[in-house]
Amino acid sequence: QVQLQESGPGLVKPSETLSLICTVSGGSISDYYWTWIRQPPGKGLEWIGYIYYSGSTNYSPSLKSRVTILLDKSKNQFSLKLSSVTAADSAVYYCARATLWFGELLPMDVWGQGTTVTVSS
Amino acid sequence: DIQMTQSPSSLSASVGDRVSITCRASQAIGNDLGWYQQKPGKAPKRLIYAASSLQSGVPSRFSGSGSGTEFTLTISRLQPEDFATYYCLQHNTYPWTFGQGSKVEIK
């Protein structure tokens, strides 16, 4: 049973870079799309982007200039970096898996528990 | 971006009721839609994929229908554990976009 676990600082200063890691256990990182989603306090869900096992990425245009998602196959981990953060980036950040189903990419069947990141000085 | 509009935004219902939530897309998305359930403090859980396919392990009282621009999530007989917020998600066009959520509360 694959499990995902987010880790990283819970507090980031404005203008700095938010960095999170998602560790994948109980399964292979191969052949899946690894995704980040966030949810500001009391608000809805926002898709940030994903990375495929091959290393190809797809980012939300609204965040593309500030986002980098990387994959570390040796550690079965993928990561999120969000630069130049402001208070608007405060949210619960989730990592999740997307899968191929008969050649079609289906979003997020397995999720991490989420980690809260607050942007404040 | 494709806008996903859910209705209602909230509803009150009783155990045993039949509940339906609608999700409308600002442009046609085929059947590229999923439904998620989220309880307070927890990660979302996928209920439905490809508009009408039931996720393994999800009770059969949940069903999805629709294609194109209008989709529906139906809970046939509401159970106490179903009180939660429900989100639709389109993955036809990037960026993937969620509806704003529909909160199902106890009457």
PDB file of C-alpha atoms in Angstrom:
ATOM      1  CA  GLN A   1       0.000   0.000   0.000  1.00  0.00           C
ATOM      2  CA  VAL A   2       1.744   3.155  -1.195  1.00  0.00           C
ATOM      3  CA  GLN A   3       1.928   6.004   1.310  1.00  0.00           C
ATOM      4  CA  LEU A   4       3.050   9.599   0.903  1.00  0.00           C
ATOM      5  CA  GLN A   5       4.465  11.844   3.609  1.00  0.00           C
ATOM      6  CA  GLU A   6       5.219  15.545   3.311  1.00  0.00           C
ATOM      7  CA  SER A   7       8.003  17.158   5.301  1.00  0.00           C
ATOM      8  CA  GLY A   8       9.571  20.584   5.564  1.00  0.00           C
ATOM      9  CA  PRO A   9       9.567  23.842   7.520  1.00  0.00           C
ATOM     10  CA  GLY A  10       6.245  25.001   8.881  1.00  0.00           C
ATOM     11  CA  LEU A  11       7.284  28.645   8.864  1.00  0.00           C
ATOM     12  CA  VAL A  12       8.864  30.557   5.987  1.00  0.00           C
ATOM     13  CA  LYS A  13       9.750  34.244   5.866  1.00  0.00           C
ATOM     14  CA  PRO A  14       8.306  36.499   3.162  1.00  0.00           C
ATOM     15  CA  SER A  15      10.434  36.690  -0.011  1.00  0.00           C
ATOM     16  CA  GLU A  16      12.199  33.427   0.836  1.00  0.00           C
ATOM     17  CA  THR A  17      11.810  30.005  -0.803  1.00  0.00           C
ATOM     18  CA  LEU A  18       9.397  27.392   0.487  1.00  0.00           C
ATOM     19  CA  SER A  19      10.871  23.880   0.224  1.00  0.00           C
ATOM     20  CA  LEU A  20       8.947  20.664   0.846  1.00  0.00           C
ATOM     21  CA  ILE A  21       9.730  17.001   0.296  1.00  0.00           C
ATOM     22  CA  CYS A  22       7.325  14.152  -0.275  1.00  0.00           C
ATOM     23  CA  THR A  23       8.573  10.666   0.572  1.00  0.00           C
ATOM     24  CA  VAL A  24       6.933   7.741  -1.215  1.00  0.00           C
ATOM     25  CA  SER A  25       6.875   4.448   0.686  1.00  0.00           C
ATOM     26  CA  GLY A  26       5.362   1.044   0.011  1.00  0.00           C
ATOM     27  CA  GLY A  27       5.614   1.384  -3.733  1.00  0.00           C
ATOM     28  CA  SER A  28       7.709   2.472  -6.663  1.00  0.00           C
ATOM     29  CA  ILE A  29       8.086   6.023  -7.849  1.00  0.00           C
ATOM     30  CA  SER A  30       8.267   4.718 -11.403  1.00  0.00           C
ATOM     31  CA  ASP A  31       5.517   5.178 -13.990  1.00  0.00           C
ATOM     32  CA  TYR A  32       3.493   7.680 -11.994  1.00  0.00           C
ATOM     33  CA  TYR A  33       2.944  11.422 -11.982  1.00  0.00           C
ATOM     34  CA  TRP A  34       3.815  13.074  -8.683  1.00  0.00           C
ATOM     35  CA  THR A  35       1.724  16.083  -7.842  1.00  0.00           C
ATOM     36  CA  TRP A  36       1.526  19.019  -5.449  1.00  0.00           C
ATOM     37  CA  ILE A  37      -1.735  20.650  -4.386  1.00  0.00           C
ATOM     38  CA  ARG A  38      -2.347  23.355  -1.804  1.00  0.00           C
ATOM     39  CA  GLN A  39      -5.259  24.630   0.263  1.00  0.00           C
ATOM     40  CA  PRO A  40      -5.198  28.057   1.963  1.00  0.00           C
ATOM     41  CA  PRO A  41      -6.854  28.156   5.375  1.00  0.00           C
ATOM     42  CA  GLY A  42     -10.632  27.831   5.037  1.00  0.00           C
ATOM     43  CA  LYS A  43     -10.468  27.814   1.241  1.00  0.00           C
ATOM     44  CA  GLY A  44     -10.559  25.409  -1.673  1.00  0.00           C
ATOM     45  CA  LEU A  45      -7.955  23.288  -3.417  1.00  0.00           C
ATOM     46  CA  GLU A  46      -5.409  24.520  -5.948  1.00  0.00           C
ATOM     47  CA  TRP A  47      -3.355  22.296  -8.255  1.00  0.00           C
ATOM     48  CA  ILE A  48       0.289  23.416  -8.318  1.00  0.00           C
ATOM     49  CA  GLY A  49       1.835  20.968 -10.779  1.00  0.00           C
ATOM     50  CA  TYR A  50       3.370  17.560 -11.296  1.00  0.00           C
ATOM     51  CA  ILE A  51       6.501  15.728 -12.340  1.00  0.00           C
ATOM     52  CA  TYR A  52       6.552  12.452 -14.247  1.00  0.00           C
ATOM     53  CA  TYR A  53       9.027   9.669 -13.580  1.00  0.00           C
ATOM     54  CA  SER A  54      10.855  10.691 -16.741  1.00  0.00           C
ATOM     55  CA  GLY A  55      11.445  14.149 -15.269  1.00  0.00           C
ATOM     56  CA  SER A  56       8.966  16.044 -17.418  1.00  0.00           C
ATOM     57  CA  THR A  57       6.939  18.639 -15.537  1.00  0.00           C
ATOM     58  CA  ASN A  58       3.713  20.597 -15.840  1.00  0.00           C
ATOM     59  CA  TYR A  59       3.010  23.644 -13.686  1.00  0.00           C
ATOM     60  CA  SER A  60       0.021  25.877 -13.083  1.00  0.00           C
ATOM     61  CA  PRO A  61       0.563  29.064 -15.116  1.00  0.00           C
ATOM     62  CA  SER A  62      -0.334  31.188 -12.091  1.00  0.00           C
ATOM     63  CA  LEU A  63       2.672  29.781 -10.203  1.00  0.00           C
ATOM     64  CA  LYS A  64       4.956  28.699 -13.028  1.00  0.00           C
ATOM     65  CA  SER A  65       7.457  31.539 -12.635  1.00  0.00           C
ATOM     66  CA  ARG A  66       8.067  30.590  -8.993  1.00  0.00           C
ATOM     67  CA  VAL A  67       7.658  26.794  -8.883  1.00  0.00           C
ATOM     68  CA  THR A  68      10.104  23.940  -9.326  1.00  0.00           C
ATOM     69  CA  ILE A  69       9.231  20.277  -8.788  1.00  0.00           C
ATOM     70  CA  LEU A  70      12.094  17.791  -8.734  1.00  0.00           C
ATOM     71  CA  LEU A  71      12.366  14.009  -8.438  1.00  0.00           C
ATOM     72  CA  ASP A  72      14.989  12.019  -6.512  1.00  0.00           C
ATOM     73  CA  LYS A  73      14.574   8.423  -7.674  1.00  0.00           C
ATOM     74  CA  SER A  74      17.345   7.119  -5.413  1.00  0.00           C
ATOM     75  CA  LYS A  75      15.448   8.283  -2.343  1.00  0.00           C
ATOM     76  CA  ASN A  76      11.915   7.685  -3.654  1.00  0.00           C
ATOM     77  CA  GLN A  77      11.188  11.362  -3.051  1.00  0.00           C
ATOM     78  CA  PHE A  78       9.975  14.369  -4.949  1.00  0.00           C
ATOM     79  CA  SER A  79      10.132  17.975  -3.874  1.00  0.00           C
ATOM     80  CA  LEU A  80       8.479  21.368  -4.237  1.00  0.00           C
ATOM     81  CA  LYS A  81      10.241  24.699  -4.265  1.00  0.00           C
ATOM     82  CA  LEU A  82       8.225  27.910  -4.331  1.00  0.00           C
ATOM     83  CA  SER A  83      10.248  31.108  -4.460  1.00  0.00           C
ATOM     84  CA  SER A  84       9.504  34.664  -3.377  1.00  0.00           C
ATOM     85  CA  VAL A  85       6.699  33.633  -1.072  1.00  0.00           C
ATOM     86  CA  THR A  86       4.140  35.995   0.429  1.00  0.00           C
ATOM     87  CA  ALA A  87       1.386  35.552   2.994  1.00  0.00           C
ATOM     88  CA  ALA A  88      -0.883  34.420   0.141  1.00  0.00           C
ATOM     89  CA  ASP A  89       1.230  31.264  -0.121  1.00  0.00           C
ATOM     90  CA  SER A  90       0.297  30.189   3.410  1.00  0.00           C
ATOM     91  CA  ALA A  91      -1.582  26.921   3.024  1.00  0.00           C
ATOM     92  CA  VAL A  92      -1.731  23.222   3.697  1.00  0.00           C
ATOM     93  CA  TYR A  93       0.440  21.617   1.023  1.00  0.00           C
ATOM     94  CA  TYR A  94      -0.421  18.112  -0.141  1.00  0.00           C
ATOM     95  CA  CYS A  95       1.604  15.729  -2.247  1.00  0.00           C
ATOM     96  CA  ALA A  96      -0.310  13.154  -4.248  1.00  0.00           C
ATOM     97  CA  ARG A  97      -0.031  10.565  -6.998  1.00  0.00           C
ATOM     98  CA  ALA A  98      -1.626  10.680 -10.425  1.00  0.00           C
ATOM     99  CA  THR A  99      -1.816   7.562 -12.558  1.00  0.00           C
ATOM    100  CA  LEU A 100      -2.154   6.433 -16.152  1.00  0.00           C
ATOM    101  CA  TRP A 101      -5.390   4.563 -16.847  1.00  0.00           C
ATOM    102  CA  PHE A 102      -5.685   3.099 -20.329  1.00  0.00           C
ATOM    103  CA  GLY A 103      -3.342   5.806 -21.546  1.00  0.00           C
ATOM    104  CA  GLU A 104      -5.235   8.624 -19.851  1.00  0.00           C
ATOM    105  CA  LEU A 105      -3.766  10.582 -16.958  1.00  0.00           C
ATOM    106  CA  LEU A 106      -6.055  10.443 -13.939  1.00  0.00           C
ATOM    107  CA  PRO A 107      -5.456  12.842 -11.070  1.00  0.00           C
ATOM    108  CA  MET A 108      -4.707  12.067  -7.484  1.00  0.00           C
ATOM    109  CA  ASP A 109      -5.745   8.708  -6.164  1.00  0.00           C
ATOM    110  CA  VAL A 110      -3.299   8.643  -3.247  1.00  0.00           C
ATOM    111  CA  TRP A 111      -2.582  11.670  -1.048  1.00  0.00           C
ATOM    112  CA  GLY A 112      -0.238  12.563   1.758  1.00  0.00           C
ATOM    113  CA  GLN A 113      -1.713  13.869   4.993  1.00  0.00           C
ATOM    114  CA  GLY A 114      -0.657  17.441   4.213  1.00  0.00           C
ATOM    115  CA  THR A 115       1.691  19.863   5.882  1.00  0.00           C
ATOM    116  CA  THR A 116       0.875  23.396   7.001  1.00  0.00           C
ATOM    117  CA  VAL A 117       3.165  26.170   5.827  1.00  0.00           C
ATOM    118  CA  THR A 118       2.811  29.683   7.185  1.00  0.00           C
ATOM    119  CA  VAL A 119       4.545  32.638   5.553  1.00  0.00           C
ATOM    120  CA  SER A 120       5.336  35.219   8.185  1.00  0.00           C
ATOM    121  CA  SER A 121       8.233  37.276   9.445  1.00  0.00           C
TER     122      SER A 121
ATOM    123  CA  ASP B   1      -8.461  28.361 -17.223  1.00  0.00           C
ATOM    124  CA  ILE B   2     -11.584  26.211 -17.087  1.00  0.00           C
ATOM    125  CA  GLN B   3     -13.883  27.380 -14.301  1.00  0.00           C
ATOM    126  CA  MET B   4     -15.683  24.696 -12.314  1.00  0.00           C
ATOM    127  CA  THR B   5     -18.824  25.868 -10.529  1.00  0.00           C
ATOM    128  CA  GLN B   6     -20.420  23.659  -7.919  1.00  0.00           C
ATOM    129  CA  SER B   7     -23.945  23.940  -6.579  1.00  0.00           C
ATOM    130  CA  PRO B   8     -25.094  24.132  -3.966  1.00  0.00           C
ATOM    131  CA  SER B   9     -22.153  25.548  -1.991  1.00  0.00           C
ATOM    132  CA  SER B  10     -23.693  24.029   1.116  1.00  0.00           C
ATOM    133  CA  LEU B  11     -26.672  21.939   2.025  1.00  0.00           C
ATOM    134  CA  SER B  12     -28.279  20.487   5.119  1.00  0.00           C
ATOM    135  CA  ALA B  13     -29.565  16.940   4.961  1.00  0.00           C
ATOM    136  CA  SER B  14     -30.604  14.072   7.198  1.00  0.00           C
ATOM    137  CA  VAL B  15     -29.237  10.560   7.463  1.00  0.00           C
ATOM    138  CA  GLY B  16     -30.938   8.452   4.815  1.00  0.00           C
ATOM    139  CA  ASP B  17     -31.578  11.361   2.436  1.00  0.00           C
ATOM    140  CA  ARG B  18     -30.657  11.308  -1.238  1.00  0.00           C
ATOM    141  CA  VAL B  19     -28.235  14.120  -2.009  1.00  0.00           C
ATOM    142  CA  SER B  20     -27.035  15.473  -5.336  1.00  0.00           C
ATOM    143  CA  ILE B  21     -24.259  17.969  -6.039  1.00  0.00           C
ATOM    144  CA  THR B  22     -23.755  19.516  -9.467  1.00  0.00           C
ATOM    145  CA  CYS B  23     -20.539  20.670 -11.083  1.00  0.00           C
ATOM    146  CA  ARG B  24     -20.605  22.800 -14.239  1.00  0.00           C
ATOM    147  CA  ALA B  25     -17.573  23.421 -16.407  1.00  0.00           C
ATOM    148  CA  SER B  26     -17.038  26.672 -18.305  1.00  0.00           C
ATOM    149  CA  GLN B  27     -16.243  24.625 -21.408  1.00  0.00           C
ATOM    150  CA  ALA B  28     -16.663  21.014 -22.457  1.00  0.00           C
ATOM    151  CA  ILE B  29     -14.331  18.567 -20.725  1.00  0.00           C
ATOM    152  CA  GLY B  30     -15.625  15.220 -21.982  1.00  0.00           C
ATOM    153  CA  ASN B  31     -15.646  12.883 -18.992  1.00  0.00           C
ATOM    154  CA  ASP B  32     -12.374  14.179 -17.527  1.00  0.00           C
ATOM    155  CA  LEU B  33     -13.792  14.799 -14.089  1.00  0.00           C
ATOM    156  CA  GLY B  34     -13.272  13.412 -10.613  1.00  0.00           C
ATOM    157  CA  TRP B  35     -15.069  13.848  -7.309  1.00  0.00           C
ATOM    158  CA  TYR B  36     -13.310  14.116  -3.953  1.00  0.00           C
ATOM    159  CA  GLN B  37     -14.505  14.040  -0.350  1.00  0.00           C
ATOM    160  CA  GLN B  38     -12.680  16.016   2.313  1.00  0.00           C
ATOM    161  CA  LYS B  39     -13.268  15.877   6.053  1.00  0.00           C
ATOM    162  CA  PRO B  40     -11.920  18.566   8.410  1.00  0.00           C
ATOM    163  CA  GLY B  41      -8.178  18.323   8.929  1.00  0.00           C
ATOM    164  CA  LYS B  42      -7.831  15.463   6.449  1.00  0.00           C
ATOM    165  CA  ALA B  43      -6.583  15.061   2.903  1.00  0.00           C
ATOM    166  CA  PRO B  44      -9.141  14.736   0.123  1.00  0.00           C
ATOM    167  CA  LYS B  45     -10.189  11.227  -0.875  1.00  0.00           C
ATOM    168  CA  ARG B  46     -11.092  10.314  -4.430  1.00  0.00           C
ATOM    169  CA  LEU B  47     -14.618   8.905  -4.788  1.00  0.00           C
ATOM    170  CA  ILE B  48     -15.235   8.973  -8.531  1.00  0.00           C
ATOM    171  CA  TYR B  49     -12.957   9.154 -11.575  1.00  0.00           C
ATOM    172  CA  ALA B  50     -13.721   9.530 -15.273  1.00  0.00           C
ATOM    173  CA  ALA B  51     -17.028  11.142 -14.278  1.00  0.00           C
ATOM    174  CA  SER B  52     -18.788   7.910 -13.346  1.00  0.00           C
ATOM    175  CA  SER B  53     -16.273   5.224 -12.303  1.00  0.00           C
ATOM    176  CA  LEU B  54     -16.381   4.342  -8.621  1.00  0.00           C
ATOM    177  CA  GLN B  55     -13.030   4.319  -6.853  1.00  0.00           C
ATOM    178  CA  SER B  56     -12.178   0.923  -5.375  1.00  0.00           C
ATOM    179  CA  GLY B  57     -13.284   0.684  -1.747  1.00  0.00           C
ATOM    180  CA  VAL B  58     -15.817   3.520  -1.976  1.00  0.00           C
ATOM    181  CA  PRO B  59     -19.383   2.541  -0.983  1.00  0.00           C
ATOM    182  CA  SER B  60     -21.823   1.990  -3.833  1.00  0.00           C
ATOM    183  CA  ARG B  61     -24.182   4.675  -2.481  1.00  0.00           C
ATOM    184  CA  PHE B  62     -21.867   7.156  -4.210  1.00  0.00           C
ATOM    185  CA  SER B  63     -22.349   7.586  -7.943  1.00  0.00           C
ATOM    186  CA  GLY B  64     -21.289  10.051 -10.596  1.00  0.00           C
ATOM    187  CA  SER B  65     -22.838  11.011 -13.904  1.00  0.00           C
ATOM    188  CA  GLY B  66     -22.556  13.529 -16.687  1.00  0.00           C
ATOM    189  CA  SER B  67     -20.292  14.538 -19.520  1.00  0.00           C
ATOM    190  CA  GLY B  68     -19.390  17.663 -21.430  1.00  0.00           C
ATOM    191  CA  THR B  69     -20.135  20.570 -19.117  1.00  0.00           C
ATOM    192  CA  GLU B  70     -22.526  19.231 -16.480  1.00  0.00           C
ATOM    193  CA  PHE B  71     -21.777  16.572 -13.890  1.00  0.00           C
ATOM    194  CA  THR B  72     -23.518  15.228 -10.801  1.00  0.00           C
ATOM    195  CA  LEU B  73     -22.388  13.434  -7.670  1.00  0.00           C
ATOM    196  CA  THR B  74     -25.206  11.564  -5.957  1.00  0.00           C
ATOM    197  CA  ILE B  75     -25.257   9.971  -2.531  1.00  0.00           C
ATOM    198  CA  SER B  76     -28.223   7.623  -2.535  1.00  0.00           C
ATOM    199  CA  ARG B  77     -28.701   7.248   1.244  1.00  0.00           C
ATOM    200  CA  LEU B  78     -26.681   9.673   3.305  1.00  0.00           C
ATOM    201  CA  GLN B  79     -24.731   8.104   6.161  1.00  0.00           C
ATOM    202  CA  PRO B  80     -23.260   9.875   9.224  1.00  0.00           C
ATOM    203  CA  GLU B  81     -19.736   9.482   7.849  1.00  0.00           C
ATOM    204  CA  ASP B  82     -20.716  11.281   4.612  1.00  0.00           C
ATOM    205  CA  PHE B  83     -20.951  14.705   6.217  1.00  0.00           C
ATOM    206  CA  ALA B  84     -18.007  16.439   4.585  1.00  0.00           C
ATOM    207  CA  THR B  85     -17.033  18.852   1.820  1.00  0.00           C
ATOM    208  CA  TYR B  86     -17.066  17.571  -1.748  1.00  0.00           C
ATOM    209  CA  TYR B  87     -14.967  18.898  -4.628  1.00  0.00           C
ATOM    210  CA  CYS B  88     -15.020  18.251  -8.351  1.00  0.00           C
ATOM    211  CA  LEU B  89     -11.807  18.401 -10.370  1.00  0.00           C
ATOM    212  CA  GLN B  90     -11.397  18.708 -14.132  1.00  0.00           C
ATOM    213  CA  HIS B  91      -8.275  17.302 -15.761  1.00  0.00           C
ATOM    214  CA  ASN B  92      -9.173  17.848 -19.414  1.00  0.00           C
ATOM    215  CA  THR B  93      -7.134  21.033 -19.795  1.00  0.00           C
ATOM    216  CA  TYR B  94      -4.189  22.476 -17.914  1.00  0.00           C
ATOM    217  CA  PRO B  95      -4.209  23.850 -15.343  1.00  0.00           C
ATOM    218  CA  TRP B  96      -6.310  21.240 -13.566  1.00  0.00           C
ATOM    219  CA  THR B  97      -9.006  23.122 -11.668  1.00  0.00           C
ATOM    220  CA  PHE B  98     -11.242  22.310  -8.728  1.00  0.00           C
ATOM    221  CA  GLY B  99     -14.740  23.463  -7.971  1.00  0.00           C
ATOM    222  CA  GLN B 100     -15.131  25.690  -4.931  1.00  0.00           C
ATOM    223  CA  GLY B 101     -16.544  22.884  -2.811  1.00  0.00           C
ATOM    224  CA  SER B 102     -19.956  21.800  -1.526  1.00  0.00           C
ATOM    225  CA  LYS B 103     -20.354  21.297   2.199  1.00  0.00           C
ATOM    226  CA  VAL B 104     -22.863  18.671   3.317  1.00  0.00           C
ATOM    227  CA  GLU B 105     -24.029  19.339   6.859  1.00  0.00           C
ATOM    228  CA  ILE B 106     -26.328  17.563   9.267  1.00  0.00           C
ATOM    229  CA  LYS B 107     -29.887  18.892   9.423  1.00  0.00           C
TER     230      LYS B 107
END
